[in-house]
Amino acid sequence: MELANIEQLVEKYLDATTTLQEEATLKNYFTGGNVAIHLQEYAYLFNYFATAKEEQFKKTINLAPKKKRNLTWFSAAASIALLVSIFFGKQQYDKHEQRKEAQRIYVQVSKGLALLSSNLKKGEQAVAVLYTYENTINKILK
Amino acid sequence: MKQSDFLKVVLPFKDKVFRLAKRLLVSNEEAEDATQELLFKLWKSKEKIASYKNVEAFAMTMTKNYCYDRLKSKQASNLTLVHSNYKENETSLDKKLEYQDSVNQVHVLIEKLPEQQKIIIQLRDIEEYDFEEICKMVDMKPTAVRVALSRARKKIREQLTKNHNYGVS
Protein backbone atom coordinates (compact mmCIF):
# COMPACT_ATOMS: atom_id res chain seq x y z
CA MET A 1 0.00 0.00 0.00
CA GLU A 2 1.37 3.40 -1.00
CA LEU A 3 2.16 5.88 1.70
CA ALA A 4 0.10 8.63 0.09
CA ASN A 5 -2.84 6.31 0.08
CA ILE A 6 -2.34 5.49 3.76
CA GLU A 7 -2.08 9.15 4.62
CA GLN A 8 -5.33 9.79 2.85
CA LEU A 9 -7.01 6.94 4.69
CA VAL A 10 -5.68 8.24 7.99
CA GLU A 11 -7.34 11.58 7.35
CA LYS A 12 -10.59 9.85 6.55
CA TYR A 13 -10.14 7.71 9.64
CA LEU A 14 -9.88 10.76 11.87
CA ASP A 15 -13.06 12.14 10.36
CA ALA A 16 -14.73 8.78 11.02
CA THR A 17 -15.69 8.40 7.40
CA THR A 18 -13.68 5.26 6.67
CA THR A 19 -15.47 2.02 5.94
CA LEU A 20 -14.71 -1.13 7.88
CA GLN A 21 -12.72 -2.37 4.93
CA GLU A 22 -10.58 0.75 4.82
CA GLU A 23 -10.02 0.48 8.53
CA ALA A 24 -8.90 -3.10 8.04
CA THR A 25 -6.37 -1.84 5.50
CA LEU A 26 -5.06 0.67 8.02
CA LYS A 27 -4.90 -2.00 10.68
CA ASN A 28 -2.90 -4.24 8.41
CA TYR A 29 -0.46 -1.52 7.52
CA PHE A 30 0.13 -0.29 11.05
CA THR A 31 0.39 -3.65 12.76
CA GLY A 32 2.71 -5.02 10.09
CA GLY A 33 5.80 -3.15 11.27
CA ASN A 34 7.58 -0.97 8.72
CA VAL A 35 5.58 2.13 9.56
CA ALA A 36 6.60 5.58 8.32
CA ILE A 37 8.08 7.55 11.21
CA HIS A 38 5.69 10.46 10.99
CA LEU A 39 2.80 8.04 11.36
CA GLN A 40 4.30 6.19 14.32
CA GLU A 41 1.54 7.15 16.77
CA TYR A 42 -1.00 5.31 14.64
CA ALA A 43 1.03 2.16 15.03
CA TYR A 44 0.56 2.43 18.80
CA LEU A 45 -3.12 3.01 18.30
CA PHE A 46 -3.78 0.10 15.97
CA ASN A 47 -1.53 -2.26 17.87
CA TYR A 48 -3.46 -1.47 20.98
CA PHE A 49 -6.76 -2.17 19.19
CA ALA A 50 -5.41 -5.49 18.00
CA THR A 51 -4.24 -6.59 21.44
CA ALA A 52 -7.40 -5.31 23.10
CA LYS A 53 -9.45 -7.54 20.85
CA GLU A 54 -7.67 -10.61 22.11
CA GLU A 55 -8.89 -10.34 25.65
CA GLN A 56 -11.29 -13.09 26.58
CA PHE A 57 -13.85 -13.91 29.17
CA LYS A 58 -12.29 -16.96 30.75
CA LYS A 59 -14.69 -17.77 33.52
CA THR A 60 -17.14 -20.58 33.03
CA ILE A 61 -20.62 -19.40 32.35
CA ASN A 62 -22.93 -20.19 35.19
CA LEU A 63 -26.59 -20.37 34.24
CA ALA A 64 -27.93 -21.84 37.44
CA PRO A 65 -29.79 -19.28 39.50
CA LYS A 66 -27.76 -17.85 42.30
CA LYS A 67 -28.54 -19.35 45.65
CA LYS A 68 -29.95 -16.38 47.33
CA ARG A 69 -30.84 -17.23 50.89
CA ASN A 70 -34.45 -16.47 51.36
CA LEU A 71 -34.39 -13.94 54.15
CA THR A 72 -38.15 -13.81 54.57
CA TRP A 73 -38.22 -17.44 55.63
CA PHE A 74 -35.32 -16.86 57.95
CA SER A 75 -37.00 -13.94 59.63
CA ALA A 76 -40.29 -15.79 59.95
CA ALA A 77 -38.55 -18.77 61.56
CA ALA A 78 -36.57 -16.49 63.84
CA SER A 79 -39.64 -14.62 65.02
CA ILE A 80 -41.49 -17.87 65.72
CA ALA A 81 -38.50 -19.17 67.67
CA LEU A 82 -38.40 -15.94 69.62
CA LEU A 83 -42.11 -16.11 70.45
CA VAL A 84 -41.87 -19.75 71.55
CA SER A 85 -38.85 -19.10 73.71
CA ILE A 86 -40.50 -16.08 75.32
CA PHE A 87 -43.62 -18.13 76.02
CA PHE A 88 -41.75 -21.01 77.63
CA GLY A 89 -39.39 -18.67 79.35
CA LYS A 90 -42.27 -16.83 80.91
CA GLN A 91 -43.79 -20.09 82.08
CA GLN A 92 -40.53 -21.20 83.62
CA TYR A 93 -40.08 -17.84 85.26
CA ASP A 94 -43.57 -17.93 86.72
CA LYS A 95 -42.98 -21.41 88.08
CA HIS A 96 -39.75 -20.29 89.61
CA GLU A 97 -41.43 -17.27 91.18
CA GLN A 98 -44.25 -19.42 92.53
CA ARG A 99 -41.82 -21.83 94.13
CA LYS A 100 -39.92 -19.00 95.72
CA GLU A 101 -43.15 -17.52 97.04
CA ALA A 102 -44.23 -20.92 98.39
CA GLN A 103 -40.91 -21.35 100.12
CA ARG A 104 -41.19 -17.93 101.69
CA ILE A 105 -44.71 -18.71 102.91
CA TYR A 106 -43.60 -22.10 104.18
CA VAL A 107 -40.78 -20.51 106.16
CA GLN A 108 -43.15 -17.95 107.62
CA VAL A 109 -45.82 -20.48 108.48
CA SER A 110 -43.37 -22.86 110.08
CA LYS A 111 -41.93 -19.99 112.09
CA GLY A 112 -45.45 -19.12 113.24
CA LEU A 113 -46.19 -22.73 114.09
CA ALA A 114 -42.93 -23.03 115.97
CA LEU A 115 -43.86 -19.95 117.94
CA LEU A 116 -47.31 -21.36 118.59
CA SER A 117 -45.97 -24.70 119.67
CA SER A 118 -43.43 -23.21 122.02
CA ASN A 119 -46.13 -21.08 123.55
CA LEU A 120 -48.40 -24.08 123.83
CA LYS A 121 -45.59 -25.94 125.55
CA LYS A 122 -45.30 -23.15 128.04
CA GLY A 123 -49.07 -23.42 128.67
CA GLU A 124 -48.82 -27.18 129.01
CA GLN A 125 -46.03 -26.90 131.52
CA ALA A 126 -48.09 -24.42 133.45
CA VAL A 127 -51.06 -26.79 133.33
CA ALA A 128 -48.79 -29.65 134.43
CA VAL A 129 -47.68 -27.58 137.37
CA LEU A 130 -51.32 -26.94 138.14
CA TYR A 131 -52.03 -30.69 137.97
CA THR A 132 -49.25 -31.58 140.37
CA TYR A 133 -50.44 -28.79 142.60
CA GLU A 134 -53.99 -30.11 142.55
CA ASN A 135 -52.78 -33.68 143.16
CA THR A 136 -50.78 -32.69 146.18
CA ILE A 137 -53.74 -30.73 147.52
CA ASN A 138 -55.98 -33.74 147.01
CA LYS A 139 -53.47 -36.02 148.74
CA ILE A 140 -53.26 -33.65 151.65
CA LEU A 141 -57.04 -33.28 151.86
CA LYS A 142 -57.57 -37.03 151.79
CA MET B 1 -34.46 -23.16 24.05
CA LYS B 2 -32.12 -25.59 25.71
CA GLN B 3 -28.98 -24.69 27.56
CA SER B 4 -26.74 -25.99 24.78
CA ASP B 5 -28.64 -23.96 22.16
CA PHE B 6 -28.38 -20.91 24.31
CA LEU B 7 -24.64 -21.32 24.72
CA LYS B 8 -24.28 -21.71 20.98
CA VAL B 9 -25.96 -18.33 20.53
CA VAL B 10 -24.07 -16.63 23.34
CA LEU B 11 -20.53 -17.96 23.01
CA PRO B 12 -19.55 -16.01 19.88
CA PHE B 13 -20.06 -12.67 21.59
CA LYS B 14 -19.39 -13.31 25.27
CA ASP B 15 -15.88 -11.91 24.90
CA LYS B 16 -17.26 -8.78 23.30
CA VAL B 17 -19.63 -8.30 26.20
CA PHE B 18 -16.76 -8.79 28.60
CA ARG B 19 -14.49 -6.35 26.79
CA LEU B 20 -17.16 -3.67 26.65
CA ALA B 21 -17.89 -4.16 30.34
CA LYS B 22 -14.21 -3.91 31.12
CA ARG B 23 -13.85 -0.78 29.03
CA LEU B 24 -16.55 0.88 31.07
CA LEU B 25 -16.02 -0.62 34.51
CA VAL B 26 -12.20 -0.78 34.29
CA SER B 27 -11.73 -3.48 36.89
CA ASN B 28 -11.36 -7.05 35.69
CA GLU B 29 -13.45 -8.54 38.49
CA GLU B 30 -16.25 -6.04 37.98
CA ALA B 31 -16.29 -6.83 34.29
CA GLU B 32 -16.39 -10.57 34.96
CA ASP B 33 -19.26 -10.18 37.38
CA ALA B 34 -21.10 -7.97 34.93
CA THR B 35 -20.64 -10.47 32.11
CA GLN B 36 -21.83 -13.32 34.28
CA GLU B 37 -24.84 -11.33 35.36
CA LEU B 38 -25.71 -10.31 31.82
CA LEU B 39 -25.46 -13.82 30.44
CA PHE B 40 -27.67 -14.99 33.24
CA LYS B 41 -30.18 -12.25 32.45
CA LEU B 42 -30.16 -13.33 28.82
CA TRP B 43 -30.70 -16.93 29.88
CA LYS B 44 -33.68 -15.94 31.95
CA SER B 45 -35.27 -14.13 29.02
CA LYS B 46 -34.40 -16.92 26.61
CA GLU B 47 -37.97 -17.18 25.35
CA LYS B 48 -37.82 -13.60 24.17
CA ILE B 49 -34.36 -14.02 22.67
CA ALA B 50 -35.54 -16.78 20.37
CA SER B 51 -37.62 -14.23 18.50
CA TYR B 52 -34.84 -11.66 18.16
CA LYS B 53 -33.02 -11.40 14.90
CA ASN B 54 -29.88 -9.93 16.38
CA VAL B 55 -29.22 -11.23 19.87
CA GLU B 56 -25.69 -9.88 19.82
CA ALA B 57 -26.75 -6.27 19.32
CA PHE B 58 -29.36 -6.72 22.01
CA ALA B 59 -26.73 -8.12 24.37
CA MET B 60 -24.37 -5.24 23.70
CA THR B 61 -27.10 -2.71 24.40
CA MET B 62 -27.90 -4.53 27.61
CA THR B 63 -24.23 -4.50 28.57
CA LYS B 64 -23.98 -0.78 27.96
CA ASN B 65 -27.06 -0.06 30.06
CA TYR B 66 -26.01 -2.41 32.82
CA CYS B 67 -22.57 -0.82 33.07
CA TYR B 68 -24.10 2.65 33.13
CA ASP B 69 -26.22 1.59 36.06
CA ARG B 70 -23.22 0.11 37.83
CA LEU B 71 -21.26 3.29 37.29
CA LYS B 72 -24.11 5.40 38.57
CA SER B 73 -24.48 3.42 41.75
CA LYS B 74 -20.72 3.61 42.16
CA GLN B 75 -20.71 7.34 41.90
CA ALA B 76 -23.51 7.43 44.40
CA SER B 77 -21.45 5.46 46.86
CA ASN B 78 -18.40 7.59 46.13
CA LEU B 79 -16.17 4.82 44.88
CA THR B 80 -13.64 5.86 42.32
CA LEU B 81 -12.17 3.72 39.63
CA VAL B 82 -8.46 3.43 39.65
CA HIS B 83 -6.39 2.08 36.87
CA SER B 84 -3.37 0.23 38.13
CA ASN B 85 -1.42 -1.36 35.30
CA TYR B 86 -0.25 1.85 33.77
CA LYS B 87 3.35 2.82 34.31
CA GLU B 88 4.11 6.51 34.54
CA ASN B 89 7.85 6.34 34.10
CA GLU B 90 9.14 6.33 30.59
CA THR B 91 12.80 6.69 31.25
CA SER B 92 13.60 3.20 30.06
CA LEU B 93 16.06 3.04 27.21
CA ASP B 94 14.78 -0.25 26.03
CA LYS B 95 13.11 0.49 22.75
CA LYS B 96 10.74 -2.40 22.92
CA LEU B 97 9.56 -1.51 26.38
CA GLU B 98 9.01 2.05 25.29
CA TYR B 99 6.97 0.83 22.41
CA GLN B 100 4.91 -1.34 24.72
CA ASP B 101 4.39 1.63 27.00
CA SER B 102 3.15 3.71 24.11
CA VAL B 103 0.70 1.00 23.20
CA ASN B 104 -0.47 0.81 26.79
CA GLN B 105 -0.85 4.54 26.79
CA VAL B 106 -3.66 4.22 24.29
CA HIS B 107 -5.55 2.31 26.94
CA VAL B 108 -5.19 5.15 29.41
CA LEU B 109 -6.12 7.73 26.82
CA ILE B 110 -9.30 5.88 25.96
CA GLU B 111 -10.04 5.63 29.64
CA LYS B 112 -10.01 9.40 29.90
CA LEU B 113 -12.62 9.82 27.19
CA PRO B 114 -16.26 10.49 28.01
CA GLU B 115 -18.29 7.29 28.48
CA GLN B 116 -20.14 7.57 25.21
CA GLN B 117 -16.97 7.99 23.17
CA LYS B 118 -15.39 5.07 25.02
CA ILE B 119 -18.26 2.82 24.00
CA ILE B 120 -18.18 3.93 20.39
CA ILE B 121 -14.40 3.50 20.10
CA GLN B 122 -14.74 0.07 21.66
CA LEU B 123 -17.52 -0.99 19.33
CA ARG B 124 -15.96 0.40 16.17
CA ASP B 125 -12.19 0.21 16.49
CA ILE B 126 -11.89 -2.90 18.59
CA GLU B 127 -14.99 -4.94 17.86
CA GLU B 128 -15.34 -3.64 14.30
CA TYR B 129 -19.10 -3.33 14.12
CA ASP B 130 -20.58 -1.41 11.23
CA PHE B 131 -22.21 1.94 11.84
CA GLU B 132 -25.73 0.66 11.51
CA GLU B 133 -25.22 -1.82 14.34
CA ILE B 134 -23.48 0.72 16.54
CA CYS B 135 -26.37 3.16 16.08
CA LYS B 136 -28.77 0.49 17.30
CA MET B 137 -26.59 -0.47 20.25
CA VAL B 138 -26.06 3.04 21.57
CA ASP B 139 -29.41 4.36 20.36
CA MET B 140 -27.94 7.32 18.47
CA LYS B 141 -28.24 8.79 15.00
CA PRO B 142 -25.51 7.85 12.48
CA THR B 143 -24.21 11.41 12.25
CA ALA B 144 -23.98 11.68 16.02
CA VAL B 145 -22.04 8.41 16.16
CA ARG B 146 -19.63 9.63 13.50
CA VAL B 147 -19.08 12.93 15.25
CA ALA B 148 -18.41 11.23 18.57
CA LEU B 149 -16.08 8.71 16.96
CA SER B 150 -14.17 11.38 15.07
CA ARG B 151 -13.76 13.40 18.25
CA ALA B 152 -12.53 10.41 20.18
CA ARG B 153 -10.01 9.40 17.51
CA LYS B 154 -8.68 12.92 17.13
CA LYS B 155 -8.37 13.32 20.86
CA ILE B 156 -6.41 10.10 21.25
CA ARG B 157 -4.13 10.93 18.33
CA GLU B 158 -3.50 14.42 19.63
CA GLN B 159 -2.55 13.11 23.06
CA LEU B 160 -0.38 10.37 21.60
CA THR B 161 1.54 12.82 19.44
CA LYS B 162 1.96 15.12 22.41
CA ASN B 163 3.26 12.35 24.66
CA HIS B 164 5.46 10.98 21.95
CA ASN B 165 7.11 14.30 21.12
CA TYR B 166 7.56 15.01 24.79
CA GLY B 167 9.30 11.67 25.19
CA VAL B 168 11.63 12.34 22.28
CA SER B 169 12.75 15.87 23.14
XYZ file of C-alpha atoms in Angstrom:
311
model
C 0.000 0.000 0.000
C 1.374 3.395 -1.004
C 2.163 5.883 1.699
C 0.104 8.625 0.091
C -2.842 6.307 0.082
C -2.340 5.485 3.756
C -2.082 9.150 4.616
C -5.331 9.788 2.849
C -7.007 6.945 4.686
C -5.685 8.245 7.989
C -7.339 11.584 7.350
C -10.587 9.855 6.553
C -10.143 7.707 9.635
C -9.879 10.764 11.871
C -13.065 12.136 10.365
C -14.725 8.785 11.024
C -15.692 8.400 7.397
C -13.676 5.256 6.668
C -15.471 2.017 5.940
C -14.707 -1.134 7.882
C -12.722 -2.374 4.926
C -10.577 0.745 4.824
C -10.018 0.478 8.528
C -8.896 -3.096 8.044
C -6.373 -1.842 5.495
C -5.064 0.670 8.020
C -4.902 -2.003 10.683
C -2.901 -4.237 8.409
C -0.461 -1.522 7.519
C 0.126 -0.285 11.054
C 0.386 -3.650 12.762
C 2.708 -5.023 10.088
C 5.796 -3.152 11.275
C 7.582 -0.972 8.725
C 5.576 2.134 9.557
C 6.600 5.577 8.321
C 8.082 7.548 11.211
C 5.691 10.464 10.991
C 2.796 8.036 11.363
C 4.300 6.192 14.320
C 1.545 7.149 16.774
C -1.004 5.307 14.643
C 1.032 2.164 15.031
C 0.561 2.434 18.799
C -3.115 3.010 18.304
C -3.777 0.101 15.969
C -1.534 -2.264 17.868
C -3.462 -1.468 20.978
C -6.760 -2.166 19.195
C -5.413 -5.490 18.001
C -4.242 -6.592 21.441
C -7.402 -5.309 23.097
C -9.450 -7.536 20.847
C -7.673 -10.613 22.108
C -8.892 -10.339 25.651
C -11.287 -13.090 26.582
C -13.853 -13.910 29.170
C -12.292 -16.965 30.749
C -14.688 -17.768 33.525
C -17.139 -20.576 33.031
C -20.621 -19.402 32.354
C -22.932 -20.189 35.195
C -26.587 -20.365 34.238
C -27.926 -21.837 37.437
C -29.787 -19.283 39.504
C -27.759 -17.851 42.303
C -28.536 -19.352 45.647
C -29.948 -16.382 47.329
C -30.844 -17.228 50.893
C -34.451 -16.465 51.363
C -34.391 -13.936 54.152
C -38.152 -13.814 54.569
C -38.219 -17.437 55.631
C -35.319 -16.857 57.946
C -36.998 -13.939 59.630
C -40.289 -15.794 59.953
C -38.546 -18.766 61.557
C -36.571 -16.488 63.838
C -39.644 -14.616 65.015
C -41.487 -17.870 65.720
C -38.501 -19.174 67.668
C -38.404 -15.940 69.621
C -42.115 -16.114 70.449
C -41.871 -19.749 71.554
C -38.853 -19.103 73.713
C -40.496 -16.081 75.319
C -43.620 -18.127 76.018
C -41.755 -21.015 77.635
C -39.386 -18.665 79.354
C -42.269 -16.833 80.907
C -43.790 -20.091 82.084
C -40.534 -21.201 83.622
C -40.084 -17.842 85.262
C -43.574 -17.931 86.718
C -42.984 -21.413 88.079
C -39.754 -20.289 89.607
C -41.426 -17.273 91.183
C -44.247 -19.425 92.532
C -41.820 -21.831 94.133
C -39.916 -19.002 95.723
C -43.150 -17.518 97.045
C -44.230 -20.915 98.389
C -40.906 -21.354 100.116
C -41.193 -17.926 101.688
C -44.708 -18.711 102.911
C -43.597 -22.104 104.181
C -40.781 -20.515 106.161
C -43.147 -17.949 107.615
C -45.819 -20.481 108.476
C -43.365 -22.860 110.076
C -41.933 -19.993 112.087
C -45.453 -19.120 113.236
C -46.192 -22.725 114.090
C -42.929 -23.026 115.968
C -43.858 -19.954 117.944
C -47.313 -21.357 118.590
C -45.970 -24.702 119.666
C -43.429 -23.212 122.015
C -46.134 -21.076 123.552
C -48.396 -24.079 123.834
C -45.587 -25.941 125.550
C -45.300 -23.147 128.043
C -49.066 -23.418 128.671
C -48.819 -27.181 129.007
C -46.034 -26.900 131.524
C -48.088 -24.421 133.448
C -51.057 -26.786 133.330
C -48.792 -29.653 134.427
C -47.683 -27.582 137.366
C -51.319 -26.942 138.144
C -52.035 -30.690 137.968
C -49.249 -31.579 140.368
C -50.443 -28.790 142.597
C -53.992 -30.111 142.553
C -52.784 -33.680 143.155
C -50.781 -32.694 146.180
C -53.740 -30.733 147.525
C -55.977 -33.744 147.012
C -53.469 -36.019 148.743
C -53.264 -33.646 151.655
C -57.037 -33.280 151.858
C -57.566 -37.030 151.790
C -34.460 -23.158 24.052
C -32.122 -25.590 25.711
C -28.979 -24.686 27.564
C -26.740 -25.987 24.777
C -28.640 -23.962 22.162
C -28.384 -20.909 24.309
C -24.645 -21.323 24.716
C -24.284 -21.705 20.977
C -25.962 -18.328 20.535
C -24.071 -16.632 23.338
C -20.529 -17.957 23.010
C -19.549 -16.006 19.881
C -20.064 -12.675 21.592
C -19.393 -13.310 25.266
C -15.881 -11.909 24.905
C -17.261 -8.776 23.299
C -19.635 -8.301 26.204
C -16.763 -8.794 28.604
C -14.492 -6.349 26.792
C -17.159 -3.670 26.652
C -17.893 -4.162 30.337
C -14.212 -3.912 31.117
C -13.849 -0.784 29.033
C -16.550 0.878 31.075
C -16.019 -0.623 34.511
C -12.196 -0.783 34.287
C -11.726 -3.483 36.887
C -11.361 -7.049 35.695
C -13.454 -8.538 38.491
C -16.247 -6.037 37.980
C -16.287 -6.832 34.289
C -16.388 -10.567 34.963
C -19.256 -10.182 37.382
C -21.098 -7.972 34.931
C -20.638 -10.472 32.106
C -21.830 -13.325 34.277
C -24.841 -11.328 35.364
C -25.710 -10.310 31.817
C -25.456 -13.823 30.444
C -27.675 -14.992 33.240
C -30.176 -12.246 32.445
C -30.164 -13.325 28.822
C -30.695 -16.927 29.880
C -33.680 -15.937 31.955
C -35.270 -14.128 29.025
C -34.398 -16.920 26.606
C -37.970 -17.184 25.355
C -37.816 -13.598 24.174
C -34.364 -14.025 22.669
C -35.539 -16.777 20.372
C -37.622 -14.228 18.502
C -34.836 -11.660 18.162
C -33.017 -11.404 14.898
C -29.879 -9.934 16.380
C -29.218 -11.230 19.870
C -25.687 -9.883 19.823
C -26.751 -6.268 19.321
C -29.363 -6.718 22.015
C -26.733 -8.123 24.366
C -24.366 -5.243 23.697
C -27.097 -2.705 24.400
C -27.895 -4.529 27.613
C -24.230 -4.502 28.566
C -23.985 -0.782 27.955
C -27.059 -0.064 30.058
C -26.014 -2.415 32.825
C -22.575 -0.820 33.073
C -24.098 2.648 33.131
C -26.222 1.593 36.062
C -23.223 0.113 37.832
C -21.261 3.291 37.291
C -24.106 5.397 38.565
C -24.475 3.417 41.753
C -20.718 3.611 42.164
C -20.711 7.339 41.903
C -23.511 7.430 44.395
C -21.452 5.458 46.864
C -18.397 7.593 46.125
C -16.175 4.824 44.881
C -13.641 5.862 42.323
C -12.168 3.716 39.632
C -8.455 3.432 39.652
C -6.393 2.080 36.866
C -3.371 0.225 38.131
C -1.425 -1.360 35.303
C -0.250 1.847 33.765
C 3.350 2.823 34.305
C 4.106 6.508 34.544
C 7.854 6.338 34.096
C 9.139 6.329 30.591
C 12.805 6.687 31.251
C 13.596 3.202 30.058
C 16.062 3.044 27.215
C 14.776 -0.254 26.031
C 13.114 0.489 22.750
C 10.740 -2.398 22.922
C 9.558 -1.513 26.384
C 9.010 2.046 25.293
C 6.970 0.831 22.406
C 4.907 -1.341 24.720
C 4.389 1.628 26.999
C 3.151 3.714 24.114
C 0.696 1.004 23.198
C -0.471 0.808 26.785
C -0.846 4.541 26.794
C -3.659 4.224 24.294
C -5.551 2.310 26.936
C -5.188 5.146 29.407
C -6.116 7.735 26.818
C -9.296 5.882 25.965
C -10.044 5.628 29.640
C -10.007 9.403 29.903
C -12.615 9.824 27.188
C -16.261 10.486 28.005
C -18.289 7.286 28.479
C -20.141 7.575 25.206
C -16.969 7.989 23.165
C -15.392 5.069 25.017
C -18.259 2.823 24.002
C -18.176 3.929 20.387
C -14.401 3.503 20.098
C -14.739 0.073 21.663
C -17.517 -0.989 19.326
C -15.956 0.402 16.174
C -12.192 0.209 16.487
C -11.894 -2.900 18.591
C -14.992 -4.943 17.865
C -15.335 -3.643 14.303
C -19.098 -3.331 14.122
C -20.582 -1.410 11.231
C -22.210 1.937 11.836
C -25.726 0.658 11.512
C -25.219 -1.825 14.341
C -23.484 0.721 16.537
C -26.371 3.162 16.077
C -28.766 0.495 17.302
C -26.586 -0.467 20.251
C -26.059 3.040 21.566
C -29.410 4.356 20.358
C -27.940 7.323 18.469
C -28.238 8.789 14.998
C -25.505 7.846 12.477
C -24.207 11.408 12.248
C -23.977 11.676 16.023
C -22.040 8.410 16.160
C -19.627 9.628 13.500
C -19.082 12.932 15.248
C -18.406 11.228 18.567
C -16.079 8.713 16.962
C -14.170 11.383 15.067
C -13.765 13.404 18.246
C -12.526 10.408 20.179
C -10.014 9.404 17.509
C -8.679 12.922 17.128
C -8.369 13.324 20.865
C -6.414 10.096 21.253
C -4.129 10.932 18.331
C -3.500 14.424 19.633
C -2.552 13.111 23.064
C -0.382 10.368 21.600
C 1.540 12.823 19.440
C 1.961 15.119 22.408
C 3.262 12.354 24.660
C 5.465 10.981 21.950
C 7.114 14.296 21.119
C 7.562 15.009 24.788
C 9.301 11.673 25.189
C 11.633 12.339 22.285
C 12.751 15.865 23.136
